[in-house]
């Protein structure tokens, strides 16, 4: 009897120890056909750099070129972060020209705003950028 009980206890302990204790993922609501069509249209864009595009239709993404203001970082500017979720900052114009040659950026600083399809605004002035975003 003792020969049977010990392996059963060890087997039970292994089963209990190997249980998946992670919580189940929340169920994502299914998209309607219209939402699927809109998502397909945004992914089938001819824009050469889809990684720069916004993933959310309600927000923009931003490419910042040039040395950032150390005292007042753009990521903490509430007027910008209310409308922009993704910010990519590159310190040198040469880096941008190599990574994104089709953007044809001539000088720095430069602020380029993207929606889900492409460039919607380009500026060299931070105040002009914030004015554009406040109107949207």
Short mmCIF file of N, CA and C in Angstrom, two decimals:
data_model
loop_
_atom_site.label_atom_id
_atom_site.label_comp_id
_atom_site.label_asym_id
_atom_site.label_seq_id
_atom_site.Cartn_x
_atom_site.Cartn_y
_atom_site.Cartn_z
N UNK A 1 0.81 -1.18 0.00
CA UNK A 1 0.00 0.00 0.00
C UNK A 1 0.87 1.26 0.00
N UNK A 2 1.93 1.26 0.80
CA UNK A 2 2.82 2.41 0.87
C UNK A 2 3.49 2.66 -0.46
N UNK A 3 3.72 1.61 -1.23
CA UNK A 3 4.35 1.75 -2.54
C UNK A 3 3.44 2.48 -3.52
N UNK A 4 2.17 2.42 -3.35
CA UNK A 4 1.22 3.07 -4.25
C UNK A 4 0.92 4.50 -3.80
N UNK A 5 0.84 4.75 -2.52
CA UNK A 5 0.46 6.06 -1.98
C UNK A 5 1.54 7.10 -2.29
N UNK A 6 2.79 6.78 -2.09
CA UNK A 6 3.86 7.76 -2.32
C UNK A 6 3.90 8.25 -3.76
N UNK A 7 3.87 7.38 -4.79
CA UNK A 7 3.84 7.88 -6.18
C UNK A 7 2.58 8.70 -6.48
N UNK A 8 1.48 8.35 -5.85
CA UNK A 8 0.24 9.12 -6.07
C UNK A 8 0.38 10.53 -5.50
N UNK A 9 0.97 10.66 -4.33
CA UNK A 9 1.16 11.97 -3.72
C UNK A 9 2.14 12.80 -4.54
N UNK A 10 3.22 12.21 -5.02
CA UNK A 10 4.19 12.90 -5.86
C UNK A 10 3.53 13.34 -7.17
N UNK A 11 2.76 12.46 -7.77
CA UNK A 11 2.05 12.80 -9.02
C UNK A 11 1.06 13.92 -8.81
N UNK A 12 0.33 13.89 -7.71
CA UNK A 12 -0.62 14.95 -7.40
C UNK A 12 0.10 16.28 -7.16
N UNK A 13 1.22 16.22 -6.47
CA UNK A 13 1.99 17.44 -6.22
C UNK A 13 2.51 18.03 -7.53
N UNK A 14 2.94 17.19 -8.45
CA UNK A 14 3.40 17.67 -9.76
C UNK A 14 2.25 18.29 -10.55
N UNK A 15 1.11 17.68 -10.52
CA UNK A 15 -0.05 18.23 -11.23
C UNK A 15 -0.45 19.60 -10.68
N UNK A 16 -0.48 19.72 -9.38
CA UNK A 16 -0.86 20.99 -8.75
C UNK A 16 0.21 22.04 -9.03
N UNK A 17 1.47 21.67 -8.99
CA UNK A 17 2.55 22.62 -9.22
C UNK A 17 2.64 23.10 -10.66
N UNK A 18 2.15 22.30 -11.59
CA UNK A 18 2.25 22.66 -13.01
C UNK A 18 1.01 23.37 -13.54
N UNK A 19 0.10 23.71 -12.69
CA UNK A 19 -1.11 24.40 -13.12
C UNK A 19 -0.76 25.80 -13.63
N UNK A 20 -1.45 26.25 -14.66
CA UNK A 20 -1.27 27.59 -15.22
C UNK A 20 -1.95 28.60 -14.30
N UNK A 21 -1.17 29.45 -13.65
CA UNK A 21 -1.74 30.40 -12.70
C UNK A 21 -1.92 31.80 -13.29
N UNK A 22 -1.63 31.96 -14.60
CA UNK A 22 -1.80 33.27 -15.22
C UNK A 22 -3.27 33.54 -15.46
N UNK A 23 -3.70 34.79 -15.23
CA UNK A 23 -5.10 35.11 -15.49
C UNK A 23 -5.40 35.06 -16.98
N UNK A 24 -6.63 34.75 -17.31
CA UNK A 24 -7.02 34.69 -18.71
C UNK A 24 -7.03 36.09 -19.30
N UNK A 25 -6.65 36.17 -20.57
CA UNK A 25 -6.63 37.45 -21.27
C UNK A 25 -8.06 37.92 -21.48
N UNK A 26 -8.23 39.24 -21.43
CA UNK A 26 -9.55 39.81 -21.68
C UNK A 26 -9.94 39.59 -23.14
N UNK A 27 -11.19 39.33 -23.33
CA UNK A 27 -11.67 39.10 -24.69
C UNK A 27 -11.77 40.43 -25.42
N UNK A 28 -11.20 40.47 -26.61
CA UNK A 28 -11.22 41.68 -27.43
C UNK A 28 -12.51 41.69 -28.23
N UNK A 29 -13.23 42.81 -28.21
CA UNK A 29 -14.48 42.86 -28.96
C UNK A 29 -14.21 42.70 -30.45
N UNK A 30 -15.12 41.99 -31.12
CA UNK A 30 -14.97 41.77 -32.55
C UNK A 30 -15.26 43.05 -33.31
N UNK A 31 -14.50 43.27 -34.39
CA UNK A 31 -14.70 44.45 -35.21
C UNK A 31 -15.79 44.19 -36.23
N UNK A 32 -16.48 45.26 -36.60
CA UNK A 32 -17.50 45.15 -37.63
C UNK A 32 -16.82 45.11 -39.00
N UNK A 33 -17.59 44.78 -40.01
CA UNK A 33 -17.05 44.73 -41.36
C UNK A 33 -16.51 46.09 -41.79
N UNK A 34 -17.20 47.17 -41.41
CA UNK A 34 -16.75 48.51 -41.78
C UNK A 34 -15.41 48.83 -41.12
N UNK A 35 -15.26 48.46 -39.85
CA UNK A 35 -13.99 48.69 -39.16
C UNK A 35 -12.88 47.87 -39.79
N UNK A 36 -13.18 46.65 -40.21
CA UNK A 36 -12.18 45.81 -40.88
C UNK A 36 -11.74 46.44 -42.19
N UNK A 37 -12.69 47.00 -42.94
CA UNK A 37 -12.35 47.64 -44.21
C UNK A 37 -11.47 48.85 -43.98
N UNK A 38 -11.80 49.65 -42.95
CA UNK A 38 -10.99 50.83 -42.64
C UNK A 38 -9.59 50.42 -42.23
N UNK A 39 -9.47 49.38 -41.44
CA UNK A 39 -8.15 48.91 -41.01
C UNK A 39 -7.35 48.41 -42.21
N UNK A 40 -8.01 47.73 -43.12
CA UNK A 40 -7.32 47.23 -44.32
C UNK A 40 -6.86 48.38 -45.19
N UNK A 41 -7.68 49.42 -45.30
CA UNK A 41 -7.30 50.57 -46.11
C UNK A 41 -6.08 51.27 -45.54
N UNK A 42 -6.02 51.36 -44.22
CA UNK A 42 -4.87 52.05 -43.61
C UNK A 42 -3.60 51.23 -43.71
N UNK A 43 -3.72 49.90 -43.71
CA UNK A 43 -2.51 49.09 -43.83
C UNK A 43 -2.05 48.95 -45.27
N UNK A 44 -2.93 49.21 -46.24
CA UNK A 44 -2.56 49.10 -47.64
C UNK A 44 -2.11 50.43 -48.21
N UNK A 45 -1.62 51.29 -47.40
CA UNK A 45 -1.19 52.60 -47.85
C UNK A 45 0.11 52.50 -48.64
N UNK A 46 0.36 53.48 -49.47
CA UNK A 46 1.59 53.50 -50.26
C UNK A 46 2.69 54.28 -49.56
N UNK A 47 2.47 54.68 -48.34
CA UNK A 47 3.47 55.43 -47.60
C UNK A 47 4.69 54.54 -47.35
N UNK A 48 5.88 55.03 -47.68
CA UNK A 48 7.08 54.17 -47.62
C UNK A 48 7.54 53.79 -46.22
N UNK A 49 7.08 54.48 -45.19
CA UNK A 49 7.55 54.21 -43.83
C UNK A 49 6.36 53.98 -42.90
N UNK A 50 5.72 52.82 -42.97
CA UNK A 50 4.54 52.57 -42.16
C UNK A 50 4.81 52.60 -40.65
N UNK A 51 6.05 52.43 -40.23
CA UNK A 51 6.38 52.49 -38.80
C UNK A 51 6.22 53.90 -38.23
N UNK A 52 6.20 54.91 -39.10
CA UNK A 52 6.01 56.28 -38.63
C UNK A 52 4.54 56.66 -38.49
N UNK A 53 3.67 55.88 -39.09
CA UNK A 53 2.24 56.20 -39.10
C UNK A 53 1.60 55.93 -37.74
N UNK A 54 0.53 56.67 -37.48
CA UNK A 54 -0.23 56.48 -36.25
C UNK A 54 -1.00 55.18 -36.33
N UNK A 55 -1.07 54.48 -35.23
CA UNK A 55 -1.83 53.23 -35.18
C UNK A 55 -3.28 53.48 -34.80
N UNK A 56 -3.58 54.63 -34.26
CA UNK A 56 -4.91 54.96 -33.78
C UNK A 56 -5.46 56.14 -34.57
N UNK A 57 -6.68 56.00 -35.05
CA UNK A 57 -7.29 57.05 -35.87
C UNK A 57 -7.55 58.33 -35.08
N UNK A 58 -7.63 58.24 -33.77
CA UNK A 58 -7.92 59.41 -32.95
C UNK A 58 -6.68 60.19 -32.53
N UNK A 59 -5.51 59.64 -32.82
CA UNK A 59 -4.27 60.27 -32.41
C UNK A 59 -3.28 60.34 -33.57
N UNK A 60 -2.25 61.14 -33.39
CA UNK A 60 -1.20 61.29 -34.38
C UNK A 60 0.08 60.66 -33.85
N UNK A 61 1.04 60.49 -34.75
CA UNK A 61 2.41 60.16 -34.33
C UNK A 61 3.29 61.33 -34.78
N UNK A 62 4.45 61.47 -34.15
CA UNK A 62 5.29 62.63 -34.37
C UNK A 62 6.75 62.21 -34.51
N UNK A 63 7.40 62.78 -35.52
CA UNK A 63 8.85 62.62 -35.71
C UNK A 63 9.49 63.96 -35.40
N UNK A 64 10.39 63.97 -34.42
CA UNK A 64 11.09 65.18 -34.02
C UNK A 64 12.54 65.05 -34.46
N UNK A 65 13.02 66.05 -35.21
CA UNK A 65 14.39 66.02 -35.71
C UNK A 65 15.15 67.21 -35.16
N UNK A 66 16.29 66.94 -34.57
CA UNK A 66 17.11 68.00 -34.00
C UNK A 66 17.32 67.78 -32.52
N UNK A 67 18.23 68.54 -31.97
CA UNK A 67 18.54 68.43 -30.55
C UNK A 67 17.33 68.80 -29.70
N UNK A 68 16.92 67.91 -28.81
CA UNK A 68 15.76 68.21 -27.96
C UNK A 68 16.09 69.25 -26.91
N UNK A 69 15.08 69.96 -26.50
CA UNK A 69 15.21 70.95 -25.44
C UNK A 69 15.30 70.20 -24.11
N UNK A 70 16.45 70.21 -23.48
CA UNK A 70 16.66 69.46 -22.24
C UNK A 70 15.81 69.98 -21.09
N UNK A 71 15.53 71.28 -21.06
CA UNK A 71 14.76 71.86 -19.97
C UNK A 71 13.27 71.62 -20.12
N UNK A 72 12.79 71.50 -21.35
CA UNK A 72 11.37 71.35 -21.61
C UNK A 72 11.15 70.26 -22.67
N UNK A 73 11.25 68.98 -22.29
CA UNK A 73 11.13 67.91 -23.30
C UNK A 73 9.73 67.87 -23.92
N UNK A 74 9.70 67.55 -25.20
CA UNK A 74 8.45 67.54 -25.95
C UNK A 74 7.50 66.46 -25.41
N UNK A 75 8.05 65.41 -24.84
CA UNK A 75 7.23 64.33 -24.30
C UNK A 75 6.42 64.76 -23.08
N UNK A 76 6.79 65.87 -22.46
CA UNK A 76 6.06 66.36 -21.29
C UNK A 76 5.18 67.56 -21.61
N UNK A 77 5.12 67.93 -22.89
CA UNK A 77 4.28 69.05 -23.32
C UNK A 77 2.85 68.54 -23.47
N UNK A 78 1.98 68.94 -22.56
CA UNK A 78 0.60 68.45 -22.51
C UNK A 78 -0.17 68.78 -23.79
N UNK A 79 0.09 69.92 -24.40
CA UNK A 79 -0.61 70.31 -25.62
C UNK A 79 -0.30 69.34 -26.76
N UNK A 80 0.87 68.77 -26.74
CA UNK A 80 1.27 67.82 -27.79
C UNK A 80 0.81 66.40 -27.44
N UNK A 81 1.05 65.98 -26.21
CA UNK A 81 0.73 64.60 -25.84
C UNK A 81 -0.77 64.31 -25.78
N UNK A 82 -1.61 65.35 -25.74
CA UNK A 82 -3.05 65.13 -25.80
C UNK A 82 -3.48 64.58 -27.15
N UNK A 83 -2.76 64.92 -28.20
CA UNK A 83 -3.11 64.50 -29.57
C UNK A 83 -2.13 63.51 -30.18
N UNK A 84 -0.95 63.37 -29.58
CA UNK A 84 0.10 62.51 -30.14
C UNK A 84 0.43 61.41 -29.14
N UNK A 85 0.40 60.16 -29.62
CA UNK A 85 0.75 59.05 -28.73
C UNK A 85 2.15 58.53 -28.97
N UNK A 86 2.60 58.52 -30.21
CA UNK A 86 3.92 57.99 -30.52
C UNK A 86 4.85 59.12 -30.95
N UNK A 87 5.97 59.28 -30.24
CA UNK A 87 6.94 60.32 -30.56
C UNK A 87 8.30 59.65 -30.78
N UNK A 88 8.87 59.90 -31.96
CA UNK A 88 10.21 59.42 -32.28
C UNK A 88 11.10 60.64 -32.41
N UNK A 89 12.14 60.72 -31.59
CA UNK A 89 13.07 61.84 -31.63
C UNK A 89 14.42 61.36 -32.14
N UNK A 90 14.90 62.02 -33.18
CA UNK A 90 16.23 61.73 -33.72
C UNK A 90 17.05 63.01 -33.63
N UNK A 91 18.24 62.94 -33.04
CA UNK A 91 19.00 64.15 -32.74
C UNK A 91 19.66 64.82 -33.95
N UNK A 92 19.91 64.07 -35.03
CA UNK A 92 20.63 64.66 -36.16
C UNK A 92 19.88 64.47 -37.47
N UNK A 93 19.94 65.49 -38.30
CA UNK A 93 19.30 65.46 -39.60
C UNK A 93 19.89 64.36 -40.48
N UNK A 94 21.18 64.12 -40.36
CA UNK A 94 21.82 63.08 -41.17
C UNK A 94 21.24 61.69 -40.88
N UNK A 95 20.91 61.44 -39.63
CA UNK A 95 20.30 60.17 -39.27
C UNK A 95 18.96 60.00 -39.97
N UNK A 96 18.19 61.05 -40.02
CA UNK A 96 16.87 61.01 -40.65
C UNK A 96 17.01 60.83 -42.15
N UNK A 97 17.96 61.52 -42.74
CA UNK A 97 18.16 61.39 -44.19
C UNK A 97 18.54 59.96 -44.58
N UNK A 98 19.31 59.29 -43.72
CA UNK A 98 19.69 57.91 -44.00
C UNK A 98 18.54 56.95 -43.76
N UNK A 99 17.81 57.17 -42.69
CA UNK A 99 16.72 56.26 -42.33
C UNK A 99 15.45 56.49 -43.16
N UNK A 100 15.16 57.75 -43.46
CA UNK A 100 13.93 58.10 -44.16
C UNK A 100 14.23 59.07 -45.31
N UNK A 101 14.92 58.63 -46.35
CA UNK A 101 15.33 59.56 -47.41
C UNK A 101 14.17 60.17 -48.19
N UNK A 102 13.04 59.50 -48.26
CA UNK A 102 11.92 60.01 -49.04
C UNK A 102 11.14 61.12 -48.34
N UNK A 103 11.46 61.42 -47.11
CA UNK A 103 10.79 62.53 -46.41
C UNK A 103 11.31 63.89 -46.87
N UNK A 104 12.48 63.93 -47.47
CA UNK A 104 13.07 65.17 -48.01
C UNK A 104 13.08 66.32 -47.00
N UNK A 105 13.66 66.09 -45.86
CA UNK A 105 13.77 67.11 -44.83
C UNK A 105 15.03 67.91 -45.09
N UNK A 106 14.90 69.23 -45.08
CA UNK A 106 16.01 70.10 -45.45
C UNK A 106 16.78 70.66 -44.25
N UNK A 107 16.10 70.89 -43.13
CA UNK A 107 16.77 71.53 -42.00
C UNK A 107 16.22 71.00 -40.68
N UNK A 108 16.94 71.30 -39.63
CA UNK A 108 16.49 70.96 -38.29
C UNK A 108 16.42 72.22 -37.45
N UNK A 109 15.61 72.33 -36.47
CA UNK A 109 14.68 71.31 -36.02
C UNK A 109 13.52 71.16 -37.00
N UNK A 110 12.91 70.00 -36.95
CA UNK A 110 11.74 69.72 -37.78
C UNK A 110 10.78 68.86 -36.97
N UNK A 111 9.51 69.12 -37.13
CA UNK A 111 8.45 68.38 -36.47
C UNK A 111 7.51 67.89 -37.56
N UNK A 112 7.37 66.58 -37.70
CA UNK A 112 6.53 66.01 -38.74
C UNK A 112 5.44 65.18 -38.07
N UNK A 113 4.19 65.51 -38.38
CA UNK A 113 3.03 64.84 -37.80
C UNK A 113 2.46 63.86 -38.82
N UNK A 114 2.15 62.66 -38.37
CA UNK A 114 1.59 61.61 -39.22
C UNK A 114 0.24 61.16 -38.69
N UNK A 115 -0.67 60.86 -39.62
CA UNK A 115 -1.89 60.17 -39.25
C UNK A 115 -1.75 58.73 -39.72
N UNK A 116 -2.84 58.04 -39.99
CA UNK A 116 -2.75 56.64 -40.41
C UNK A 116 -2.37 56.47 -41.87
N UNK A 117 -2.37 57.57 -42.64
CA UNK A 117 -2.09 57.47 -44.07
C UNK A 117 -0.77 58.10 -44.48
N UNK A 118 -0.31 59.10 -43.75
CA UNK A 118 0.93 59.77 -44.13
C UNK A 118 1.13 61.07 -43.38
N UNK A 119 1.94 61.95 -43.97
CA UNK A 119 2.28 63.23 -43.36
C UNK A 119 1.06 64.15 -43.43
N UNK A 120 0.68 64.74 -42.29
CA UNK A 120 -0.42 65.71 -42.26
C UNK A 120 0.05 67.12 -41.93
N UNK A 121 1.26 67.23 -41.36
CA UNK A 121 1.79 68.55 -41.02
C UNK A 121 3.30 68.46 -40.84
N UNK A 122 3.98 69.48 -41.32
CA UNK A 122 5.43 69.57 -41.13
C UNK A 122 5.76 71.00 -40.76
N UNK A 123 6.60 71.15 -39.73
CA UNK A 123 6.93 72.48 -39.24
C UNK A 123 8.34 72.50 -38.68
N UNK A 124 8.93 73.68 -38.67
CA UNK A 124 10.23 73.88 -38.03
C UNK A 124 10.07 74.62 -36.72
N UNK A 125 8.83 74.98 -36.40
CA UNK A 125 8.55 75.79 -35.21
C UNK A 125 7.64 75.01 -34.26
N UNK A 126 8.04 74.93 -33.01
CA UNK A 126 7.27 74.20 -32.01
C UNK A 126 5.90 74.84 -31.76
N UNK A 127 5.84 76.16 -31.77
CA UNK A 127 4.56 76.83 -31.55
C UNK A 127 3.59 76.58 -32.70
N UNK A 128 4.12 76.52 -33.92
CA UNK A 128 3.28 76.21 -35.07
C UNK A 128 2.72 74.79 -34.95
N UNK A 129 3.54 73.88 -34.47
CA UNK A 129 3.11 72.51 -34.24
C UNK A 129 1.99 72.45 -33.22
N UNK A 130 2.17 73.12 -32.09
CA UNK A 130 1.14 73.08 -31.05
C UNK A 130 -0.15 73.74 -31.53
N UNK A 131 -0.05 74.79 -32.32
CA UNK A 131 -1.25 75.43 -32.87
C UNK A 131 -1.99 74.46 -33.79
N UNK A 132 -1.26 73.75 -34.64
CA UNK A 132 -1.88 72.76 -35.52
C UNK A 132 -2.60 71.68 -34.72
N UNK A 133 -1.93 71.16 -33.69
CA UNK A 133 -2.53 70.09 -32.89
C UNK A 133 -3.73 70.56 -32.09
N UNK A 134 -3.72 71.79 -31.62
CA UNK A 134 -4.85 72.32 -30.87
C UNK A 134 -6.09 72.47 -31.75
N UNK A 135 -5.90 72.72 -33.04
CA UNK A 135 -7.03 72.87 -33.95
C UNK A 135 -7.64 71.52 -34.32
N UNK A 136 -6.90 70.46 -34.16
CA UNK A 136 -7.39 69.12 -34.53
C UNK A 136 -8.17 68.46 -33.45
#
